[in-house]
Amino acid sequence: MQEAIISKAKQLLADGTVNRVIGWKKGEFAYDITPAIFESAEEIDADFVYDDFTSANVSKYLVKESKKEGKVLAFLKPCDTYSLNQLTKEHRVKRENIYVVGIPSDGKLDAEKIKAKGITGITGVEKDGDTLKISTIYGEETMPVAEAMSNKCLSCKSKKHVTYDELIGEDGEVIDSNRFGMVEELENMTSQERYDFWRNELSKCIRCNACRNVCPACTCENCVFDNPDSGVQNKAAADSFEENMFHIIRAFHVAGRCTDCGECSRVCPQNIPLHLLNRKFIKDINSLYGEYQAGADTTSRAPLNDYTQDDCEASIVHERGVE
Amino acid sequence: MQVNENKEFQPLIVAFCCNWCSYAGADLSGTNRLNYPTNVKIIRVPCSCRVNPMFILRAFQKGADGVILCGCHPGDCHYTSGNYFTRRRMTLLFSMLDFLGIERDRTRVEWVSAAEGAKFAATMNEFTEAVKKLGPNRRLEDLRCRKQ
Amino acid sequence: MQRIGVFVCHCGTNIAATVDVKAVAEALSHEPGVVISQEYQYMCSEAGQNLVKDAIKEYGLTGVVVCSCSPRMHENTFRKAAAAAGLNPYLVEIANIREQCSWIHKEIATATEKAVILGKAAVAKVHLNTPLTAGESPVAKRALVIGGGIAGIQTALDIAEAGFEVDIVEKEATIGGKMAQIDKTFPTLDCAACILTPKMVEASQNEKITIHSYSEVSAVKGFVGNFTATIKKKKRFVDETKCTGCGLCTEACPMKKVPNAFNLGLNNRSAIYIPFAQAVPKVATIDPNYCLKLRKGDVNDKVCGKCAEACTVGAINYHQQDEYIEQKYGAIVVATGFNPIKLDKYDEFAYNQCPDVVTSLELERLMNAAGPNGGTLLRPSDKTHPHKIVFVQCVGSRCDDSKGKPYCSKICCMYTAKHAMLIREKYPDTEVYVFYIDVRTPGKNFDEFYRRAVEQYNVHYIKGMVGKVTPKADGTIDVQASDLLSNEQLHIDADMVVLATAIEPDQTARPLATMLTTQMDTNDFFTEAHAKLRPVESATAGIFLSGACQGPKDIPETVAQASAAASKAIGLLVKDSITCNPCVAHSNELMCNGCSACEKVCPYGAITYQDKEFRMPDRTIAIRRVAGVNPAVCQGCGACTVACPSGAMDLNGFSNSQIMAEVDAICK
Amino acid sequence: MNTNDTLIPHIGVVTDIRIDTPDVKTFRVNAIQADGTVSGKVFEHMPGQCAMLSIPGVGEGMFSITSSPTNKDFMEFSIKKCGCLTSWLHAMELGQQITIRGPYGNNFPVETELKGKDLLFIAGGIGLAPLRSVINYVRDNRANYGDVQIVYGSRSKDDLVDYQEILDEWMKDDGITVNLTIDREQEGWDGHVGFVPNYVKELNPSLSKTVLICGPPIMIKFTLAGLKELGFTETQVYTTMELRMKCAVGKCGRCNIGDKYVCKDGPVFRFDQLDELPDEY
Amino acid sequence: MLKISLENLGKLFDAVAEKQTLYIPTDREDGAAEYRKYESGMKLSKNLNTLRSAKDFFFPQTENLADFKMEGKKIEVIDIREESEDFVVFGVRACDARSFTILDKVFLSEPVDSYYKNRRDHGTIVTMACTKPAETCFCGTFGIDPTAPEGDAACWSDGENLFIQANNEKGQAFIDSVVALLEDGDTAKLDEVKVKTKEILGKLPLANLSTEAFGGDTLMEHFKSEKWAELSESCLGCGTCTFVCPTCQCYDIKDFNTGHEIKRFRCWDSCMYSDFTKMAHGNIRNSQLERFRQRFMHKLVYFPSNNNGEFGCVGCGRCLSKCPISMNIVKVMKALEVK
């Protein structure tokens, strides 16, 4: 796949379709991939990589990139195309300045998950069928691929590209991966259990803003949490309330806009399952207001900017589920 | 939160009322001398759709034990559609608070028309009782703001 | 530092009996920025107001808090007082310590405590109040009336009478609407045409009125006082300016088998037609679906062309195209009217099977002298005289199911009585049965009229529903019904059945409502700004409602509302500019993401986007899409402020910081 | 705990407020003595040093102390209204307490390098504030310094800070030349009209002078270029950069220009020192 | 050397915890290690390092500095500082141990930060030698020997026993307080472990990373480097690297109105944040490039320039594994050292 992508990139650069390429650059180790912009075939040959660890969603970079001179080539995985569509819909990117090549993704690996197995000193990672072969300075290790699979890929919603100018490989389908399983599990807990669960999780938050800054829905010119006039400006959570507030407001602000790309959880240095908050909103929206997938198109009305006269009342929250 | 002499817990309730229906409804319950507890403090907003989730969180942060939002009945919004947006926003917000394990009965949306003075008073009585039962807000509290 | 004055009202004993007003004034005097805090018997009295005015001058107040009755009561009073003393009226806040405190609480201690808290919240808010000035926006001195029925005509005439230009846009080839199709009117039984056509002529002759017939409104932009509408004049293949309405072309037209829409398809007309004799404008129109030449698709083909040959003034133009006119308007009046509902779902009444089952409107045509039978009532099937006629009321009205309409169509009871009476009058040998659920006759001379039908004309009114209508082989119709009063099943062998069909808003209303950003109810009737107090205005400023587009109405009601709408429109047009509500939303362009969320939730279309150049903090120039609020259109609901994720949208008078300051003060 | 921490501020009382220009006010601040009386200074300082003023809940801000250390009775701050805190300060009334901590930063080398020198002060707008401390220090220790020339300009006559003091005191002092200028012609102004950099060139000051300059960055840039044209070297010119300071104790990590911390190594710099720093200011 | 068998480590912890608060690295449910207040039975993590560094105990993410009461025109300053209780942080790795040398240079230099000093005075750092360094480790680059950690007292494990040795008086006092549980032990096996560890250190992928190209005298050269644009272009501007870093110490001071008083608090801030240098008169570092450059220049150039060549990084590798886009100091160094 990497070869096909590289040759496509070089071709589009050469024929002048685009003047730069946004993709991924290989790092020091097997897994530390950095999103990067490439401007020449030489740069691409030297550093471009597309492998099992290129999970970063590059669509957010297009907010800035698409406003620059010339056209930018973006290689987007299916999930990334949802993000781009949503950004297009909200006029945050200039779609006409982006040449999208859809690329397939059969799920990405998460180095943290490998390390969590106690495997350290990693020097190489290789897939062998369902087994992952990991070479380390302490010797060879193996583990099932599924266990190293990034959480966001384990609950993939779609292998289908919703926007592209060109595709490499076959397009996939929207899939059903029980992504609301964990949300349901929480819903079935008692209120106290849920409280304890979230207190444990959110108390880990160090307010590094990685979730916000990586989120393709969080592209505000000036985030309310950075704005002294917003009344909620806040740099570090002083107590449990502020930990909760940040995540509630963030989730609310992206409600109906979140494409469920899973980047927030991926980047969280404290491994807080932040995507569950967003998924809770998605699940609620689906069940209360009809199926809605943000980013699936560029024209539909976001559920929170829409209504029907016979929407359910807010009291539904009191009526359903266990206490 | 206030504790009076017989030490019964007195919750602090913040009520956001839309100017056209619910605030007028509250006025009517006053005109008709229909009692409801002093715990309830009303903030007037032009429309229930003006209420930002941030205001609700802020109220809890600063010491409210319950927050209620009142607006025109669906279909009667002075601004034609404001309360429909309110309904969706608050449904989702309350659901999220519930998801985080915050007591459901601390938040409520109620539609009260300008003619429903009695309903306003009854709602406030009911809501205050419900919050009283829950006790002080601890799960969504900012410790720094707790009164010594 | 702010200099705030606090004024606590006793309201006689209304407040003072349960709230220790002195304690409130004392407590509030310690709030930051408060420089004077006093109480008085009646703050709203002239003396009380003077107290406020004097304090404003004496202490140079920058904010005023009045602790008194509801702001819904006296906010304006105190605002005016402040303005009179030179303080911006929007620097006044009211703490409601009567309706929301003294009147509902009994214990002085707790009520006083609460009053203090409410006062503190008002002080906290007033700290953040900013002087607001109502903006002004010019008014285009021209009105647009959409729909040329009696409602539209009346509105247009009234507005024109007041001296303003009016354009009527009518989708049909002539104005007149439904009333033109009606034979007689209740309860006076005068001829509809006789009273309508003079008005049509008046409209066409009025210099201030421009009639765009065979036209529709294709786009509306702008806001109160400043709308721009695009009117599409559909191609009628006849030059309006040349056509004299002589009718030679209609005679020359070889295609005579076109269902006559004016007569509801009960007879035929030619492909080029003038809807009826008194049509305004009296101009021919070619129906391209039937015209032999136009139907071929190639106008240059030498087919037919008889009408062009017949026309002495050369008005026929087969090459005519749709024409678009753009015009500015200060006010728009919607008068799109109604239609009887389609009866496809009512198989039980055999409407589609039997030509002798007709709707009431069809009956009007059948009885009209200009109708298919020249005014003689004959059965459509065999052109024989009917001897037994059954009227069925509430067909599609007051329905619980999805087939019909939940509302009462209002006019059916009366026109059915009219029909019954007219038939009995003209054809005394005809037996007339009316099946009804209730007979509703609230109106001047309405019940008398109905009673005349029953008592003087012996119309058989039977309370009950018709279950089934079955055409029989002998040409008669079996009407199966139940008499609820005698509780028996009836079968009537009728010659004709007339269905009092429910009426519904015209199909064009819904897209129009979207265009105008006005609201509709679930039945597609336009929603008035206030059901009782503002019945002829829509919630969108500058858009008025005339006639049945707002709900079922009879002619006098329609005319009354039409004139009311006209007077509202005139009230707007006489102003050179309008004062806007200053408590409107505004967008901080530096923070705006351009995401359109606010635009989506604005019920008034007050928000528009534009690409603007900005100097960014890193010293580069960027073009950004930013929202702008038109203060003349915004009504200040605040929906956009919450939809905006970045907090760029805020609302004057109820800003984020003001509301949060109130929350803080209350929770302190 | 009985150790002092500079982060815990003292209380000062505003005892006089002077309206200098439409957007500049000068506040006099006194200390509260042990017996509760309001008098004297909260702390001593040297010319060019700054203090952190704050209204709790509103914000903290760094301001140069505009009064001279030789003034033993009070401290003064000339403050331009430009943000949340300064708006609050401008709204203050007499008797308002504020919190104050300091002094922070280095000072103009009045006791070392500047001693015995002919001095040229160049200021624009509110830029006079930090220099005023030095000027009055020099006036009070007149014997220690040579010629003193002050070139001060602002947008208009109404925007001249300390105008009354300039007229009543500085201009009347022997051995002090004051050259005022405003940007545009104005009724009631018969003085010089023109921008400061040009005026300095016109005045053609003697190369023997040591220059102290403060004002808007653009003024400093052009004036410095002009001075160089006239033959001045960078080692002769001092400026102050207190606007960049935040925590004032060299720890919060904001104000550094390269490896120099404005709040500890500055705010007073000689231009040749700045030359060695990356172009980040 | 004094030792205790690993089996009895719990007893040692219990004994320490009886007298003062003890923090040890322990495993969370997600497998990551974090410092937690010791409670009997808590297991010492086998992970190489904790997710958050030990800096948090001395320079917490938020801390109250002072309170103010406002009434009318009056302000009352309330000094809320209290003498810290004694506490022990156990199991600090060599890299984190070195971070205190760096933090001390900032917070204990004039004017001394009493909040930090208070905790430093009362906190004892007991370090733990590494035996299984990770691929992200590069403490050696900064002259740190992970087999000989600094700190008040240091510990080593040979797989069976934990050896402990004091580095200073405070460390000695710590050992004295638990000396009853310790016995003399033979370090032969431990020496083997050390040798083996050193061997691995030499094989680490970043073993050859050098600071040669950095330091105070390279200021202008690096500042003006054209590589910053490319290096910083994918930076998200989040604070992950800063907040997991054991040496980052930038902070902000803010006020919070609780309704009854004003709390002035200090919280971590990140030079990577777009509003970090935003002040009333404008922003000094407007682009992410400038902010990104500031962070690395500070660690590699400015800090050594002001601190006798000591670098502001300890090579713990946290930012290498935690940066959402895997941009880090190693990549910066490697890019900049190429002329």
Coordinates of N, CA and C in Angstrom, one line a residue, chain C residues 205-256:
Chain C
Q205 N -57.2 49.3 -11.8 CA -57.1 50.7 -12.3 C -56.4 51.6 -11.3
N206 N -56.1 51.1 -10.1 CA -55.4 51.9 -9.1 C -53.9 52.1 -9.6
E207 N -53.6 53.4 -9.7 CA -52.2 53.7 -10.2 C -51.1 53.1 -9.3
K208 N -51.5 53.0 -8.0 CA -50.4 52.5 -7.1 C -50.3 51.0 -7.1
I209 N -51.2 50.3 -7.7 CA -51.2 48.9 -7.7 C -50.7 48.3 -9.0
T210 N -49.7 47.4 -8.8 CA -49.2 46.7 -10.0 C -49.6 45.2 -9.8
I211 N -50.3 44.7 -10.8 CA -50.7 43.3 -10.7 C -49.8 42.4 -11.5
H212 N -49.1 41.5 -10.8 CA -48.3 40.5 -11.6 C -49.1 39.2 -11.6
S213 N -49.9 39.0 -12.6 CA -50.7 37.7 -12.6 C -49.8 36.7 -13.3
Y214 N -50.2 35.4 -13.1 CA -49.5 34.3 -13.7 C -48.0 34.4 -13.3
S215 N -47.8 34.8 -12.0 CA -46.4 35.0 -11.5 C -46.3 34.4 -10.1
E216 N -45.1 34.2 -9.7 CA -44.9 33.7 -8.4 C -43.6 34.4 -7.8
V217 N -43.5 34.4 -6.5 CA -42.4 34.9 -5.8 C -41.3 33.8 -5.7
S218 N -40.2 34.1 -6.3 CA -39.2 33.0 -6.4 C -38.1 33.1 -5.3
A219 N -37.9 34.3 -4.8 CA -36.9 34.5 -3.7 C -37.2 35.8 -2.9
V220 N -36.9 35.7 -1.7 CA -37.1 36.9 -0.8 C -35.8 37.0 0.0
K221 N -35.2 38.1 0.0 CA -34.1 38.4 0.9 C -34.4 39.6 1.7
G222 N -33.5 39.8 2.7 CA -33.7 41.1 3.5 C -34.5 40.9 4.7
F223 N -35.0 42.0 5.2 CA -35.6 42.1 6.5 C -36.6 43.2 6.5
V224 N -37.3 43.3 7.6 CA -38.3 44.3 7.7 C -37.9 45.7 7.2
G225 N -38.7 46.3 6.4 CA -38.4 47.6 5.8 C -37.5 47.5 4.6
N226 N -36.9 46.4 4.4 CA -35.9 46.3 3.4 C -35.8 44.9 2.7
F227 N -37.0 44.4 2.3 CA -37.0 43.1 1.6 C -36.6 43.3 0.2
T228 N -36.0 42.3 -0.4 CA -35.9 42.3 -1.8 C -36.5 41.0 -2.3
A229 N -37.5 41.1 -3.2 CA -38.2 39.9 -3.7 C -37.9 39.8 -5.2
T230 N -37.8 38.6 -5.6 CA -37.7 38.3 -7.0 C -39.0 37.7 -7.4
I231 N -39.6 38.3 -8.4 CA -40.9 37.8 -8.9 C -40.7 37.2 -10.3
K232 N -41.2 36.0 -10.3 CA -41.0 35.3 -11.6 C -42.4 35.4 -12.4
K233 N -42.3 36.1 -13.5 CA -43.5 36.2 -14.4 C -43.4 35.0 -15.3
K234 N -44.3 34.0 -15.1 CA -44.2 32.8 -16.0 C -44.6 33.2 -17.4
K235 N -44.1 32.5 -18.3 CA -44.4 32.8 -19.7 C -45.8 32.4 -20.0
R236 N -46.6 33.3 -20.5 CA -48.0 33.0 -20.9 C -48.1 33.1 -22.4
F237 N -47.1 33.4 -23.1 CA -47.0 33.4 -24.6 C -47.9 34.5 -25.2
V238 N -48.3 35.4 -24.3 CA -49.1 36.5 -24.8 C -48.5 37.8 -24.2
D239 N -48.3 38.7 -25.1 CA -47.7 40.0 -24.6 C -48.9 40.8 -23.9
E240 N -48.7 40.9 -22.6 CA -49.7 41.5 -21.7 C -50.0 42.9 -22.1
T241 N -49.0 43.6 -22.6 CA -49.1 45.0 -22.9 C -49.9 45.2 -24.2
K242 N -49.9 44.2 -25.0 CA -50.6 44.3 -26.3 C -52.0 43.7 -26.3
C243 N -52.2 42.6 -25.6 CA -53.5 41.9 -25.6 C -54.6 42.8 -25.1
T244 N -55.7 42.8 -25.8 CA -56.8 43.6 -25.4 C -57.9 42.8 -24.8
G245 N -57.7 41.5 -24.7 CA -58.7 40.6 -24.1 C -59.9 40.5 -24.9
C246 N -59.8 40.7 -26.3 CA -61.0 40.6 -27.2 C -61.5 39.2 -27.3
G247 N -60.6 38.2 -27.1 CA -61.1 36.8 -27.1 C -61.2 36.2 -28.5
L248 N -60.7 36.8 -29.5 CA -60.7 36.3 -30.9 C -59.9 35.0 -30.9
C249 N -58.8 35.1 -30.2 CA -57.8 34.0 -30.2 C -58.5 32.7 -29.6
T250 N -59.3 32.9 -28.5 CA -59.8 31.7 -27.9 C -60.8 31.1 -28.8
E251 N -61.5 31.9 -29.6 CA -62.4 31.3 -30.6 C -61.7 30.6 -31.7
A252 N -60.6 31.2 -32.1 CA -59.8 30.6 -33.2 C -59.1 29.3 -32.8
C253 N -58.8 29.2 -31.5 CA -58.0 28.0 -31.1 C -58.8 26.7 -31.4
P254 N -58.1 25.8 -32.1 CA -58.8 24.6 -32.5 C -58.8 23.6 -31.4
M255 N -58.0 23.8 -30.4 CA -57.9 22.8 -29.3 C -58.9 23.3 -28.2
K256 N -60.1 22.7 -28.2 CA -61.1 23.1 -27.3 C -61.4 22.1 -26.2

